[in-house]
GROMACS .gro file of N, CA and C in nm:
model
  495
    1MET      N    1   0.081  -0.121   0.001
    1MET     CA    2   0.006  -0.001   0.000
    1MET      C    3   0.093   0.126   0.000
    2ARG      N    4   0.051   0.223  -0.077
    2ARG     CA    5   0.123   0.346  -0.088
    2ARG      C    6   0.097   0.443   0.024
    3VAL      N    7   0.186   0.534   0.045
    3VAL     CA    8   0.167   0.633   0.154
    3VAL      C    9   0.037   0.717   0.128
    4LYS      N   10   0.015   0.751   0.005
    4LYS     CA   11  -0.105   0.832  -0.024
    4LYS      C   12  -0.232   0.754   0.012
    5GLU      N   13  -0.237   0.626  -0.013
    5GLU     CA   14  -0.351   0.545   0.020
    5GLU      C   15  -0.369   0.542   0.167
    6ILE      N   16  -0.261   0.514   0.244
    6ILE     CA   17  -0.264   0.511   0.390
    6ILE      C   18  -0.311   0.642   0.449
    7THR      N   19  -0.259   0.752   0.393
    7THR     CA   20  -0.301   0.883   0.440
    7THR      C   21  -0.449   0.912   0.409
    8ARG      N   22  -0.496   0.870   0.292
    8ARG     CA   23  -0.637   0.889   0.258
    8ARG      C   24  -0.722   0.808   0.353
    9ILE      N   25  -0.685   0.684   0.381
    9ILE     CA   26  -0.758   0.599   0.470
    9ILE      C   27  -0.767   0.660   0.612
   10ALA      N   28  -0.648   0.708   0.661
   10ALA     CA   29  -0.649   0.772   0.792
   10ALA      C   30  -0.736   0.895   0.796
   11LEU      N   31  -0.728   0.977   0.690
   11LEU     CA   32  -0.812   1.094   0.693
   11LEU      C   33  -0.964   1.063   0.686
   12MET      N   34  -0.997   0.962   0.603
   12MET     CA   35  -1.139   0.923   0.598
   12MET      C   36  -1.186   0.867   0.728
   13GLY      N   37  -1.108   0.780   0.790
   13GLY     CA   38  -1.146   0.729   0.925
   13GLY      C   39  -1.161   0.833   1.029
   14ALA      N   40  -1.070   0.928   1.028
   14ALA     CA   41  -1.083   1.039   1.123
   14ALA      C   42  -1.199   1.128   1.099
   15MET      N   43  -1.228   1.154   0.967
   15MET     CA   44  -1.345   1.234   0.933
   15MET      C   45  -1.474   1.162   0.972
   16MET      N   46  -1.477   1.030   0.953
   16MET     CA   47  -1.592   0.953   0.996
   16MET      C   48  -1.614   0.966   1.142
   17TYR      N   49  -1.506   0.957   1.225
   17TYR     CA   50  -1.524   0.974   1.370
   17TYR      C   51  -1.568   1.116   1.399
   18ALA      N   52  -1.509   1.216   1.336
   18ALA     CA   53  -1.553   1.356   1.369
   18ALA      C   54  -1.701   1.373   1.330
   19VAL      N   55  -1.743   1.321   1.218
   19VAL     CA   56  -1.885   1.340   1.173
   19VAL      C   57  -1.974   1.263   1.273
   20PHE      N   58  -1.939   1.144   1.309
   20PHE     CA   59  -2.014   1.062   1.406
   20PHE      C   60  -2.033   1.137   1.537
   21GLN      N   61  -1.925   1.185   1.590
   21GLN     CA   62  -1.931   1.258   1.716
   21GLN      C   63  -2.004   1.390   1.706
   22ALA      N   64  -1.981   1.466   1.595
   22ALA     CA   65  -2.049   1.592   1.577
   22ALA      C   66  -2.204   1.583   1.576
   23PHE      N   67  -2.250   1.475   1.518
   23PHE     CA   68  -2.394   1.458   1.498
   23PHE      C   69  -2.459   1.362   1.601
   24SER      N   70  -2.378   1.307   1.686
   24SER     CA   71  -2.430   1.201   1.785
   24SER      C   72  -2.528   1.271   1.884
   25ASN      N   73  -2.511   1.395   1.909
   25ASN     CA   74  -2.593   1.464   2.012
   25ASN      C   75  -2.716   1.531   1.950
   26ILE      N   76  -2.730   1.522   1.818
   26ILE     CA   77  -2.848   1.577   1.754
   26ILE      C   78  -2.948   1.460   1.732
   27LEU      N   79  -3.057   1.462   1.802
   27LEU     CA   80  -3.153   1.359   1.796
   27LEU      C   81  -3.196   1.324   1.651
   28TYR      N   82  -3.189   1.199   1.613
   28TYR     CA   83  -3.242   1.144   1.490
   28TYR      C   84  -3.151   1.169   1.366
   29LEU      N   85  -3.049   1.258   1.383
   29LEU     CA   86  -2.964   1.286   1.266
   29LEU      C   87  -2.841   1.202   1.268
   30GLU      N   88  -2.842   1.099   1.186
   30GLU     CA   89  -2.733   1.005   1.180
   30GLU      C   90  -2.659   1.028   1.047
   31MET      N   91  -2.542   1.079   1.046
   31MET     CA   92  -2.466   1.119   0.928
   31MET      C   93  -2.359   1.027   0.885
   32ILE      N   94  -2.331   0.922   0.959
   32ILE     CA   95  -2.226   0.831   0.924
   32ILE      C   96  -2.260   0.748   0.800
   33THR      N   97  -2.385   0.711   0.783
   33THR     CA   98  -2.422   0.638   0.661
   33THR      C   99  -2.403   0.727   0.541
   34PHE      N  100  -2.439   0.855   0.552
   34PHE     CA  101  -2.420   0.952   0.441
   34PHE      C  102  -2.273   0.963   0.411
   35THR      N  103  -2.186   0.973   0.513
   35THR     CA  104  -2.044   0.986   0.496
   35THR      C  105  -1.982   0.864   0.433
   36ILE      N  106  -2.015   0.746   0.476
   36ILE     CA  107  -1.965   0.628   0.414
   36ILE      C  108  -2.007   0.613   0.268
   37LEU      N  109  -2.135   0.643   0.245
   37LEU     CA  110  -2.191   0.634   0.111
   37LEU      C  111  -2.122   0.738   0.020
   38SER      N  112  -2.099   0.855   0.069
   38SER     CA  113  -2.023   0.958  -0.011
   38SER      C  114  -1.882   0.912  -0.046
   39PHE      N  115  -1.812   0.867   0.058
   39PHE     CA  116  -1.673   0.811   0.033
   39PHE      C  117  -1.675   0.699  -0.064
   40SER      N  118  -1.771   0.611  -0.054
   40SER     CA  119  -1.765   0.484  -0.134
   40SER      C  120  -1.793   0.515  -0.279
   41GLN      N  121  -1.853   0.629  -0.310
   41GLN     CA  122  -1.886   0.661  -0.449
   41GLN      C  123  -1.765   0.726  -0.517
   42VAL      N  124  -1.661   0.760  -0.441
   42VAL     CA  125  -1.547   0.827  -0.501
   42VAL      C  126  -1.416   0.749  -0.488
   43PHE      N  127  -1.396   0.687  -0.368
   43PHE     CA  128  -1.266   0.620  -0.340
   43PHE      C  129  -1.284   0.468  -0.361
   44SER      N  130  -1.174   0.400  -0.356
   44SER     CA  131  -1.171   0.255  -0.386
   44SER      C  132  -1.236   0.178  -0.268
   45ARG      N  133  -1.287   0.061  -0.299
   45ARG     CA  134  -1.350  -0.028  -0.202
   45ARG      C  135  -1.254  -0.058  -0.084
   46LYS      N  136  -1.135  -0.089  -0.114
   46LYS     CA  137  -1.034  -0.116  -0.009
   46LYS      C  138  -1.014   0.001   0.082
   47GLU      N  139  -1.004   0.117   0.031
   47GLU     CA  140  -0.987   0.240   0.112
   47GLU      C  141  -1.104   0.263   0.203
   48VAL      N  142  -1.222   0.248   0.149
   48VAL     CA  143  -1.345   0.276   0.224
   48VAL      C  144  -1.363   0.171   0.333
   49ILE      N  145  -1.341   0.048   0.302
   49ILE     CA  146  -1.356  -0.054   0.408
   49ILE      C  147  -1.251  -0.039   0.519
   50LEU      N  148  -1.125  -0.013   0.485
   50LEU     CA  149  -1.022   0.013   0.584
   50LEU      C  150  -1.051   0.136   0.665
   51ALA      N  151  -1.105   0.241   0.598
   51ALA     CA  152  -1.141   0.362   0.677
   51ALA      C  153  -1.253   0.331   0.774
   52CYS      N  154  -1.351   0.253   0.735
   52CYS     CA  155  -1.464   0.210   0.824
   52CYS      C  156  -1.407   0.131   0.940
   53LEU      N  157  -1.313   0.042   0.916
   53LEU     CA  158  -1.249  -0.038   1.026
   53LEU      C  159  -1.175   0.059   1.118
   54LEU      N  160  -1.099   0.147   1.065
   54LEU     CA  161  -1.024   0.245   1.144
   54LEU      C  162  -1.122   0.328   1.230
   55PHE      N  163  -1.228   0.383   1.168
   55PHE     CA  164  -1.326   0.458   1.238
   55PHE      C  165  -1.383   0.378   1.356
   56SER      N  166  -1.419   0.252   1.333
   56SER     CA  167  -1.480   0.166   1.440
   56SER      C  168  -1.375   0.139   1.551
   57CYS      N  169  -1.249   0.125   1.512
   57CYS     CA  170  -1.151   0.103   1.621
   57CYS      C  171  -1.131   0.230   1.701
   58ILE      N  172  -1.130   0.349   1.636
   58ILE     CA  173  -1.115   0.474   1.708
   58ILE      C  174  -1.235   0.487   1.800
   59GLN      N  175  -1.352   0.457   1.749
   59GLN     CA  176  -1.472   0.466   1.832
   59GLN      C  177  -1.462   0.379   1.958
   60ILE      N  178  -1.410   0.257   1.944
   60ILE     CA  179  -1.394   0.165   2.058
   60ILE      C  180  -1.284   0.219   2.154
   61LEU      N  181  -1.176   0.263   2.097
   61LEU     CA  182  -1.065   0.317   2.181
   61LEU      C  183  -1.102   0.439   2.260
   62LEU      N  184  -1.174   0.530   2.200
   62LEU     CA  185  -1.207   0.657   2.267
   62LEU      C  186  -1.334   0.656   2.345
   63ASN      N  187  -1.427   0.565   2.311
   63ASN     CA  188  -1.552   0.565   2.379
   63ASN      C  189  -1.585   0.435   2.459
   64GLY      N  190  -1.493   0.339   2.456
   64GLY     CA  191  -1.507   0.222   2.537
   64GLY      C  192  -1.555   0.104   2.460
   65LEU      N  193  -1.535  -0.010   2.520
   65LEU     CA  194  -1.570  -0.143   2.459
   65LEU      C  195  -1.719  -0.172   2.501
   66MET      N  196  -1.812  -0.113   2.424
   66MET     CA  197  -1.954  -0.133   2.459
   66MET      C  198  -2.009  -0.217   2.344
   67ILE      N  199  -2.125  -0.275   2.367
   67ILE     CA  200  -2.183  -0.369   2.269
   67ILE      C  201  -2.215  -0.304   2.138
   68TRP      N  202  -2.264  -0.183   2.137
   68TRP     CA  203  -2.295  -0.115   2.007
   68TRP      C  204  -2.167  -0.072   1.935
   69ASN      N  205  -2.062  -0.040   2.009
   69ASN     CA  206  -1.934  -0.002   1.943
   69ASN      C  207  -1.873  -0.128   1.874
   70VAL      N  208  -1.892  -0.244   1.937
   70VAL     CA  209  -1.842  -0.361   1.872
   70VAL      C  210  -1.930  -0.392   1.749
   71ALA      N  211  -2.061  -0.366   1.764
   71ALA     CA  212  -2.148  -0.380   1.645
   71ALA      C  213  -2.107  -0.292   1.529
   72TYR      N  214  -2.054  -0.170   1.559
   72TYR     CA  215  -2.011  -0.078   1.458
   72TYR      C  216  -1.892  -0.140   1.382
   73LEU      N  217  -1.810  -0.214   1.452
   73LEU     CA  218  -1.690  -0.276   1.398
   73LEU      C  219  -1.732  -0.381   1.286
   74ILE      N  220  -1.848  -0.431   1.297
   74ILE     CA  221  -1.896  -0.526   1.197
   74ILE      C  222  -1.984  -0.453   1.091
   75ILE      N  223  -2.074  -0.369   1.140
   75ILE     CA  224  -2.171  -0.309   1.049
   75ILE      C  225  -2.109  -0.210   0.947
   76PHE      N  226  -2.031  -0.114   0.993
   76PHE     CA  227  -1.981  -0.012   0.905
   76PHE      C  228  -1.884  -0.060   0.798
   77PRO      N  229  -1.794  -0.156   0.823
   77PRO     CA  230  -1.714  -0.210   0.712
   77PRO      C  231  -1.806  -0.287   0.610
   78VAL      N  232  -1.905  -0.352   0.657
   78VAL     CA  233  -1.997  -0.419   0.568
   78VAL      C  234  -2.073  -0.315   0.483
   79TYR      N  235  -2.113  -0.205   0.545
   79TYR     CA  236  -2.176  -0.089   0.467
   79TYR      C  237  -2.078  -0.039   0.364
   80GLY      N  238  -1.952  -0.022   0.404
   80GLY     CA  239  -1.854   0.022   0.311
   80GLY      C  240  -1.837  -0.068   0.190
   81PHE      N  241  -1.837  -0.201   0.215
   81PHE     CA  242  -1.831  -0.297   0.113
   81PHE      C  243  -1.954  -0.294   0.024
   82LEU      N  244  -2.073  -0.294   0.080
   82LEU     CA  245  -2.198  -0.288   0.001
   82LEU      C  246  -2.209  -0.161  -0.081
   83PHE      N  247  -2.178  -0.048  -0.018
   83PHE     CA  248  -2.189   0.079  -0.091
   83PHE      C  249  -2.093   0.082  -0.209
   84SER      N  250  -1.970   0.038  -0.187
   84SER     CA  251  -1.869   0.038  -0.289
   84SER      C  252  -1.901  -0.066  -0.399
   85SER      N  253  -1.967  -0.180  -0.364
   85SER     CA  254  -2.005  -0.280  -0.461
   85SER      C  255  -2.118  -0.234  -0.555
   86HIS      N  256  -2.201  -0.141  -0.504
   86HIS     CA  257  -2.311  -0.085  -0.581
   86HIS      C  258  -2.277   0.050  -0.645
   87LYS      N  259  -2.148   0.081  -0.654
   87LYS     CA  260  -2.103   0.209  -0.706
   87LYS      C  261  -2.161   0.235  -0.852
   88LYS      N  262  -2.136   0.140  -0.935
   88LYS     CA  263  -2.183   0.159  -1.073
   88LYS      C  264  -2.336   0.173  -1.087
   89PHE      N  265  -2.408   0.092  -1.013
   89PHE     CA  266  -2.550   0.097  -1.018
   89PHE      C  267  -2.594   0.235  -0.972
   90LEU      N  268  -2.541   0.286  -0.863
   90LEU     CA  269  -2.580   0.414  -0.807
   90LEU      C  270  -2.538   0.534  -0.894
   91GLU      N  271  -2.427   0.519  -0.965
   91GLU     CA  272  -2.390   0.618  -1.064
   91GLU      C  273  -2.489   0.627  -1.182
   92ASN      N  274  -2.540   0.514  -1.223
   92ASN     CA  275  -2.632   0.510  -1.336
   92ASN      C  276  -2.776   0.535  -1.293
   93HIS      N  277  -2.809   0.520  -1.165
   93HIS     CA  278  -2.944   0.544  -1.114
   93HIS      C  279  -2.944   0.638  -0.998
   94LYS      N  280  -2.909   0.765  -1.021
   94LYS     CA  281  -2.890   0.861  -0.912
   94LYS      C  282  -3.016   0.883  -0.834
   95GLY      N  283  -3.131   0.857  -0.893
   95GLY     CA  284  -3.256   0.872  -0.820
   95GLY      C  285  -3.275   0.775  -0.712
   96CYS      N  286  -3.206   0.656  -0.720
   96CYS     CA  287  -3.215   0.553  -0.620
   96CYS      C  288  -3.129   0.582  -0.495
   97LEU      N  289  -3.032   0.665  -0.513
   97LEU     CA  290  -2.939   0.696  -0.404
   97LEU      C  291  -2.995   0.737  -0.270
   98PRO      N  292  -3.088   0.834  -0.268
   98PRO     CA  293  -3.153   0.869  -0.143
   98PRO      C  294  -3.229   0.758  -0.076
   99PHE      N  295  -3.298   0.674  -0.158
   99PHE     CA  296  -3.372   0.563  -0.105
   99PHE      C  297  -3.278   0.452  -0.045
  100TYR      N  298  -3.169   0.432  -0.118
  100TYR     CA  299  -3.065   0.338  -0.082
  100TYR      C  300  -3.007   0.378   0.052
  101GLY      N  301  -2.960   0.503   0.064
  101GLY     CA  302  -2.900   0.554   0.184
  101GLY      C  303  -3.003   0.556   0.303
  102ALA      N  304  -3.125   0.596   0.274
  102ALA     CA  305  -3.227   0.599   0.377
  102ALA      C  306  -3.255   0.461   0.430
  103PHE      N  307  -3.261   0.362   0.343
  103PHE     CA  308  -3.279   0.221   0.391
  103PHE      C  309  -3.171   0.179   0.482
  104PHE      N  310  -3.047   0.202   0.452
  104PHE     CA  311  -2.936   0.157   0.537
  104PHE      C  312  -2.919   0.241   0.661
  105SER      N  313  -2.966   0.366   0.657
  105SER     CA  314  -2.964   0.452   0.776
  105SER      C  315  -3.073   0.398   0.874
  106PHE      N  316  -3.189   0.361   0.818
  106PHE     CA  317  -3.296   0.297   0.903
  106PHE      C  318  -3.238   0.169   0.958
  107LEU      N  319  -3.175   0.090   0.875
  107LEU     CA  320  -3.125  -0.044   0.917
  107LEU      C  321  -3.025  -0.037   1.031
  108ILE      N  322  -2.939   0.065   1.034
  108ILE     CA  323  -2.835   0.078   1.135
  108ILE      C  324  -2.899   0.075   1.272
  109GLY      N  325  -3.012   0.148   1.289
  109GLY     CA  326  -3.077   0.155   1.416
  109GLY      C  327  -3.128   0.015   1.463
  110GLN      N  328  -3.167  -0.062   1.367
  110GLN     CA  329  -3.213  -0.198   1.397
  110GLN      C  330  -3.103  -0.296   1.420
  111LEU      N  331  -2.996  -0.288   1.341
  111LEU     CA  332  -2.885  -0.375   1.351
  111LEU      C  333  -2.808  -0.362   1.478
  112VAL      N  334  -2.798  -0.240   1.527
  112VAL     CA  335  -2.723  -0.214   1.652
  112VAL      C  336  -2.788  -0.278   1.774
  113ASP      N  337  -2.917  -0.305   1.766
  113ASP     CA  338  -2.992  -0.372   1.869
  113ASP      C  339  -2.975  -0.522   1.873
  114LEU      N  340  -2.932  -0.581   1.758
  114LEU     CA  341  -2.922  -0.729   1.749
  114LEU      C  342  -2.825  -0.794   1.850
  115PRO      N  343  -2.711  -0.733   1.886
  115PRO     CA  344  -2.623  -0.797   1.981
  115PRO      C  345  -2.687  -0.815   2.113
  116PHE      N  346  -2.796  -0.744   2.149
  116PHE     CA  347  -2.867  -0.769   2.275
  116PHE      C  348  -2.929  -0.909   2.279
  117LEU      N  349  -2.935  -0.977   2.165
  117LEU     CA  350  -2.986  -1.120   2.161
  117LEU      C  351  -2.900  -1.205   2.255
  118LEU      N  352  -2.774  -1.162   2.273
  118LEU     CA  353  -2.689  -1.242   2.359
  118LEU      C  354  -2.743  -1.245   2.505
  119PHE      N  355  -2.825  -1.142   2.539
  119PHE     CA  356  -2.875  -1.137   2.678
  119PHE      C  357  -3.014  -1.185   2.687
  120SER      N  358  -3.101  -1.146   2.591
  120SER     CA  359  -3.239  -1.187   2.599
  120SER      C  360  -3.314  -1.155   2.465
  121LYS      N  361  -3.393  -1.247   2.421
  121LYS     CA  362  -3.476  -1.221   2.301
  121LYS      C  363  -3.583  -1.115   2.328
  122THR      N  364  -3.634  -1.119   2.448
  122THR     CA  365  -3.741  -1.022   2.487
  122THR      C  366  -3.681  -0.886   2.492
  123VAL      N  367  -3.571  -0.868   2.556
  123VAL     CA  368  -3.505  -0.735   2.564
  123VAL      C  369  -3.478  -0.681   2.424
  124THR      N  370  -3.423  -0.766   2.344
  124THR     CA  371  -3.390  -0.730   2.203
  124THR      C  372  -3.517  -0.681   2.127
  125MET      N  373  -3.624  -0.755   2.139
  125MET     CA  374  -3.749  -0.720   2.077
  125MET      C  375  -3.802  -0.583   2.123
  126ILE      N  376  -3.787  -0.563   2.254
  126ILE     CA  377  -3.836  -0.431   2.313
  126ILE      C  378  -3.749  -0.323   2.261
  127TYR      N  379  -3.617  -0.341   2.257
  127TYR     CA  380  -3.527  -0.239   2.200
  127TYR      C  381  -3.557  -0.208   2.057
  128MET      N  382  -3.578  -0.314   1.979
  128MET     CA  383  -3.609  -0.288   1.836
  128MET      C  384  -3.741  -0.218   1.812
  129LEU      N  385  -3.845  -0.256   1.892
  129LEU     CA  386  -3.978  -0.191   1.873
  129LEU      C  387  -3.969  -0.045   1.919
  130MET      N  388  -3.898  -0.023   2.034
  130MET     CA  389  -3.887   0.113   2.081
  130MET      C  390  -3.803   0.199   1.989
  131GLY      N  391  -3.707   0.142   1.921
  131GLY     CA  392  -3.619   0.211   1.834
  131GLY      C  393  -3.675   0.220   1.688
  132LEU      N  394  -3.791   0.162   1.664
  132LEU     CA  395  -3.842   0.160   1.524
  132LEU      C  396  -3.881   0.303   1.483
  133LYS      N  397  -3.942   0.382   1.567
  133LYS     CA  398  -3.982   0.522   1.539
  133LYS      C  399  -3.850   0.604   1.512
  134THR      N  400  -3.753   0.582   1.600
  134THR     CA  401  -3.626   0.662   1.584
  134THR      C  402  -3.562   0.618   1.448
  135SER      N  403  -3.557   0.494   1.414
  135SER     CA  404  -3.494   0.443   1.290
  135SER      C  405  -3.571   0.499   1.171
  136LEU      N  406  -3.699   0.508   1.175
  136LEU     CA  407  -3.777   0.557   1.066
  136LEU      C  408  -3.745   0.705   1.042
  137ILE      N  409  -3.741   0.785   1.151
  137ILE     CA  410  -3.712   0.926   1.142
  137ILE      C  411  -3.566   0.944   1.088
  138GLN      N  412  -3.480   0.863   1.137
  138GLN     CA  413  -3.338   0.861   1.092
  138GLN      C  414  -3.329   0.840   0.946
  139GLY      N  415  -3.395   0.740   0.901
  139GLY     CA  416  -3.395   0.708   0.753
  139GLY      C  417  -3.449   0.826   0.672
  140LEU      N  418  -3.559   0.882   0.722
  140LEU     CA  419  -3.619   0.996   0.650
  140LEU      C  420  -3.521   1.116   0.642
  141LEU      N  421  -3.456   1.146   0.755
  141LEU     CA  422  -3.361   1.256   0.753
  141LEU      C  423  -3.239   1.225   0.660
  142THR      N  424  -3.194   1.105   0.658
  142THR     CA  425  -3.084   1.069   0.568
  142THR      C  426  -3.129   1.084   0.426
  143PHE      N  427  -3.255   1.050   0.397
  143PHE     CA  428  -3.311   1.068   0.260
  143PHE      C  429  -3.302   1.213   0.221
  144ILE      N  430  -3.345   1.298   0.307
  144ILE     CA  431  -3.343   1.443   0.281
  144ILE      C  432  -3.199   1.494   0.263
  145VAL      N  433  -3.111   1.450   0.349
  145VAL     CA  434  -2.967   1.490   0.344
  145VAL      C  435  -2.911   1.450   0.210
  146LEU      N  436  -2.936   1.329   0.171
  146LEU     CA  437  -2.880   1.274   0.042
  146LEU      C  438  -2.941   1.354  -0.075
  147LEU      N  439  -3.065   1.399  -0.067
  147LEU     CA  440  -3.125   1.480  -0.174
  147LEU      C  441  -3.050   1.609  -0.194
  148PHE      N  442  -3.015   1.675  -0.080
  148PHE     CA  443  -2.963   1.809  -0.091
  148PHE      C  444  -2.805   1.812  -0.082
  149LEU      N  445  -2.745   1.723  -0.016
  149LEU     CA  446  -2.600   1.735   0.007
  149LEU      C  447  -2.515   1.642  -0.068
  150PHE      N  448  -2.568   1.531  -0.121
  150PHE     CA  449  -2.483   1.434  -0.190
  150PHE      C  450  -2.404   1.496  -0.303
  151GLU      N  451  -2.471   1.562  -0.398
  151GLU     CA  452  -2.401   1.615  -0.514
  151GLU      C  453  -2.291   1.713  -0.481
  152PRO      N  454  -2.314   1.813  -0.393
  152PRO     CA  455  -2.203   1.904  -0.362
  152PRO      C  456  -2.088   1.836  -0.293
  153VAL      N  457  -2.120   1.744  -0.200
  153VAL     CA  458  -2.014   1.668  -0.132
  153VAL      C  459  -1.937   1.581  -0.226
  154HIS      N  460  -2.007   1.518  -0.319
  154HIS     CA  461  -1.950   1.430  -0.423
  154HIS      C  462  -1.853   1.507  -0.510
  155LYS      N  463  -1.893   1.622  -0.552
  155LYS     CA  464  -1.803   1.707  -0.633
  155LYS      C  465  -1.679   1.745  -0.560
  156ILE      N  466  -1.691   1.782  -0.434
  156ILE     CA  467  -1.572   1.816  -0.355
  156ILE      C  468  -1.480   1.696  -0.335
  157LEU      N  469  -1.539   1.577  -0.305
  157LEU     CA  470  -1.455   1.460  -0.290
  157LEU      C  471  -1.390   1.422  -0.419
  158GLU      N  472  -1.454   1.443  -0.536
  158GLU     CA  473  -1.389   1.413  -0.663
  158GLU      C  474  -1.271   1.504  -0.684
  159GLN      N  475  -1.286   1.630  -0.651
  159GLN     CA  476  -1.180   1.728  -0.655
  159GLN      C  477  -1.063   1.686  -0.576
  160ILE      N  478  -1.087   1.648  -0.449
  160ILE     CA  479  -0.986   1.606  -0.358
  160ILE      C  480  -0.911   1.481  -0.419
  161LYS      N  481  -0.985   1.389  -0.472
  161LYS     CA  482  -0.923   1.271  -0.527
  161LYS      C  483  -0.839   1.308  -0.647
  162ARG      N  484  -0.883   1.396  -0.735
  162ARG     CA  485  -0.803   1.438  -0.853
  162ARG      C  486  -0.675   1.509  -0.810
  163GLN      N  487  -0.683   1.594  -0.711
  163GLN     CA  488  -0.568   1.668  -0.666
  163GLN      C  489  -0.460   1.583  -0.598
  164SER      N  490  -0.510   1.468  -0.535
  164SER     CA  491  -0.420   1.388  -0.459
  164SER      C  492  -0.350   1.280  -0.545
  165ILE      N  493  -0.395   1.267  -0.668
  165ILE     CA  494  -0.332   1.162  -0.760
  165ILE      C  495  -0.202   1.211  -0.816
   0.00000   0.00000   0.00000
């Protein structure tokens, strides 16, 4: 791996952590899915997945070894892989992008509750049902964010990529 790639991965991982922390105190506004989706449409699959792993590790190191942080270590790299894998489709069908991002934003709220199955099926079901409203609103807000912010952010990321080559 070249120094430029490692630097890009480190910057993306740090930016993901900054975005995650900046928006974590704003109810219902989950921007990490938007960020990963934006990165995945510009940078290579390997870089995005490694940046997601780095972000998850930073999250665990700075915020503690909690069940949802461990879930992030699995979920976000998978998101990076899925988003990067559907890069061509999303480029050709730009109208699907907000729906795609909204679905995965909704899904994150539900997936983070799954590790509670280790403790109790009942507790997990209660968490998932209680979180359903939050996840729906989260998905809707991500849909709106993707409608208005994806294109400008995509253009800036493309410029950054061109200048760094």
